Coordinates of C-alpha atoms in Angstrom, one line a residue:
X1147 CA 36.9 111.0 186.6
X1148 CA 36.8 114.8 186.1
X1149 CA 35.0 114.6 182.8
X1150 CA 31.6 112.8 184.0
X1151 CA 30.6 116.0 185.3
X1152 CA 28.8 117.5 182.2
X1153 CA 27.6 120.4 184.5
X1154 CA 30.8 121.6 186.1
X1155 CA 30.8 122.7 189.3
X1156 CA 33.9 124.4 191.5
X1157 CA 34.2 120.9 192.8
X1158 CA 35.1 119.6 189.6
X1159 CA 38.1 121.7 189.3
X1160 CA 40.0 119.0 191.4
X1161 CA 37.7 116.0 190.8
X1162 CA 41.0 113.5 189.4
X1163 CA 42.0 110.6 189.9
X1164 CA 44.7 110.1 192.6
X1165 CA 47.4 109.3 189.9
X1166 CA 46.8 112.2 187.8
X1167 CA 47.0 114.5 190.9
X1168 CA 50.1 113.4 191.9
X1169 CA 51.4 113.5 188.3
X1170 CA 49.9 117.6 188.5
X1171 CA 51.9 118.0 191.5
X1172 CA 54.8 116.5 190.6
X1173 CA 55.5 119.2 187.9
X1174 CA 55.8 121.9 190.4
X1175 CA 58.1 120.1 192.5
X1176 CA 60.1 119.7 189.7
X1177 CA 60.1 123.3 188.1
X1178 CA 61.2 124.5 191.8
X1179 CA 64.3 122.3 191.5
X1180 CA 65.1 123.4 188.4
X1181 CA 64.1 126.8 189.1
X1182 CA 64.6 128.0 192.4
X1183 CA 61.4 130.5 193.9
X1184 CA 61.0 131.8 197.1
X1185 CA 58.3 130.4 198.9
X1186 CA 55.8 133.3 198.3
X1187 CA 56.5 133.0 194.6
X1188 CA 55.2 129.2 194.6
X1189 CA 52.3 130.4 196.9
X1190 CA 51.0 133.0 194.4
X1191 CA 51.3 130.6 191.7
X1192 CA 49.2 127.8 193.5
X1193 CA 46.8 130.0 194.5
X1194 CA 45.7 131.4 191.7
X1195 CA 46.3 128.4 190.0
X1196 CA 43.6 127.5 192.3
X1197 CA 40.8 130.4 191.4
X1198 CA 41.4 130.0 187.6
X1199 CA 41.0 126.7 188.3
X1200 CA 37.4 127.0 190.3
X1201 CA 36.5 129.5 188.0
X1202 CA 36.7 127.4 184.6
X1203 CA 34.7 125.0 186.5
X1204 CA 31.8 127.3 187.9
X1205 CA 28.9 126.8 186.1
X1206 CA 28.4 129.9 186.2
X1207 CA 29.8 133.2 184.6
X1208 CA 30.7 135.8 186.4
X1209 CA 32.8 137.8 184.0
X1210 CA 31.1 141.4 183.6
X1211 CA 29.5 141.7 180.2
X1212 CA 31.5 144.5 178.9
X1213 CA 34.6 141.8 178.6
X1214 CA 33.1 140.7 175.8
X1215 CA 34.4 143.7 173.1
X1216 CA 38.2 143.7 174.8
X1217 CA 41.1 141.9 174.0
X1218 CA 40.7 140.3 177.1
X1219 CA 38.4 138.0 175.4
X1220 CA 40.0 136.8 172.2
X1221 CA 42.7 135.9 175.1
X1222 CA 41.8 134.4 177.9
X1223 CA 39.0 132.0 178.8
X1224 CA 35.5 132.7 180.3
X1225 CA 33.5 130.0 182.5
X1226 CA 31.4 129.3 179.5
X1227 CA 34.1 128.7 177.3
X1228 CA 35.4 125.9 179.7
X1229 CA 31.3 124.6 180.2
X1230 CA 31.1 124.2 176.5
X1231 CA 34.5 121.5 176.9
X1232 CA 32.8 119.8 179.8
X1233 CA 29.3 119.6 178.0
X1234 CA 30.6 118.6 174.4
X1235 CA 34.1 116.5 175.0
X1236 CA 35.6 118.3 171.9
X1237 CA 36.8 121.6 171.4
X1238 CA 37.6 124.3 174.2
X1239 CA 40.5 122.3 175.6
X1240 CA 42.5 125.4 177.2
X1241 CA 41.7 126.1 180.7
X1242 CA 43.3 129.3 180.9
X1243 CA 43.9 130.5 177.2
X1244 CA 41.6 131.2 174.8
X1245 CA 44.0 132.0 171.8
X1246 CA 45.2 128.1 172.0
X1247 CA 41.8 127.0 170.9
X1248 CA 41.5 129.2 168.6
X1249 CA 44.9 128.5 167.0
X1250 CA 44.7 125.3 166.7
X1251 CA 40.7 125.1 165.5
X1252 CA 39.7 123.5 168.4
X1253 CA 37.7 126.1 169.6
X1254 CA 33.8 125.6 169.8
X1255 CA 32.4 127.2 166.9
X1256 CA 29.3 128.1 169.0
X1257 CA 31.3 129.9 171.7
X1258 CA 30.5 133.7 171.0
X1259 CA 26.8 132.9 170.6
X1260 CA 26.7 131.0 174.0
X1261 CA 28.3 133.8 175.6
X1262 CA 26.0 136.1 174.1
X1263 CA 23.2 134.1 175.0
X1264 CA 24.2 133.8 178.7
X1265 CA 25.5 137.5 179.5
X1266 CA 21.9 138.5 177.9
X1267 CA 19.9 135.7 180.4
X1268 CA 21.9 137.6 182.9
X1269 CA 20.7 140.5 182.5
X1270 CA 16.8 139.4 181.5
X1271 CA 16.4 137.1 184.4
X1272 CA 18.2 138.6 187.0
X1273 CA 17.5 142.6 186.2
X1274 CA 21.2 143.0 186.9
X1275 CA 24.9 141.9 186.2
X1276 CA 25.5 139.3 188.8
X1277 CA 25.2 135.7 187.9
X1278 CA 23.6 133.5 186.2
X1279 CA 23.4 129.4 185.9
X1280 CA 25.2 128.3 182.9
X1281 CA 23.2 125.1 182.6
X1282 CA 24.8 122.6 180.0
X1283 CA 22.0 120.2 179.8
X1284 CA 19.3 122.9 179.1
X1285 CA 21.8 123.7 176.4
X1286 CA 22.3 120.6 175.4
X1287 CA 18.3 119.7 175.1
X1288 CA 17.9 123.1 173.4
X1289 CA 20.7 122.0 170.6
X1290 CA 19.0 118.7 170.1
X1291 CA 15.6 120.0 169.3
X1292 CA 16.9 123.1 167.3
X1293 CA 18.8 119.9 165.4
X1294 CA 15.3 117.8 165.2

């Protein structure tokens, strides 16, 4: 279920199947018996489980564009990076992780350059670093006749 959204959406984050949610949820129950935590421990960790979570899933990038030349970025994962997994199947499998992908070659080899491309729409279509759409299919459609 949570890969028929091409275009992901903060609804998508927790667009599973009823099974696979429980399954999810399961793991932290079990962690907290083998590990005891207090309660605001597990709360931290759900919550921002939770905005990672909704942020992969945006459809839109909000990261400022000066993340782009920090460490920061070869590490951790960017809304676009997570867009590219949802609009191609393959590749870009780490939700929160960057340095997974690229360890194991599964990262989109277009990644940088869709980035690029969005953080620069950002700032030619809006006149300012605030958001911007990160629309798959127009990237998808723009791929296939750059391919024809």
């Amino acid at each position: 279920m949570h890969h028929k959204s091409t275009n992901p959406s903060p609804w998508t984050s927790y667009s599973f199947h009823f099974l696979e949610a429980w399954t999810e949820g399961l793991v932290l129950l079990v962690i907290v018996v083998i590990l005891p935590m207090h309660a605001l421990a597990i709360g931290l960790f759900v919550l921002i489980g939770f905005i990672i979570n909704v942020y992969g899933h945006l459809g839109y990038e909000i990261a400022p564009k000066w993340l782009r030349h920090t460490v920061l970025f070869q590490i951790s994962n960017t809304s676009v990076h997570h867009n590219l997994h949802h609009s191609k199947f393959t590749g870009n499998y780490g939700l929160y992780f960057r340095f997974w992908d690229r360890v194991m070659g599964t990262e989109n080899p277009n990644y940088v350059k869709e980035y690029d491309r969005v953080q620069q729409n950002r700032v030619n279509k809006k006149g300012s670093d605030i958001s911007l759409y990160v629309d798959a299919n127009q990237t998808n459609k723009q791929s296939l006749a750059a391919n024809s």
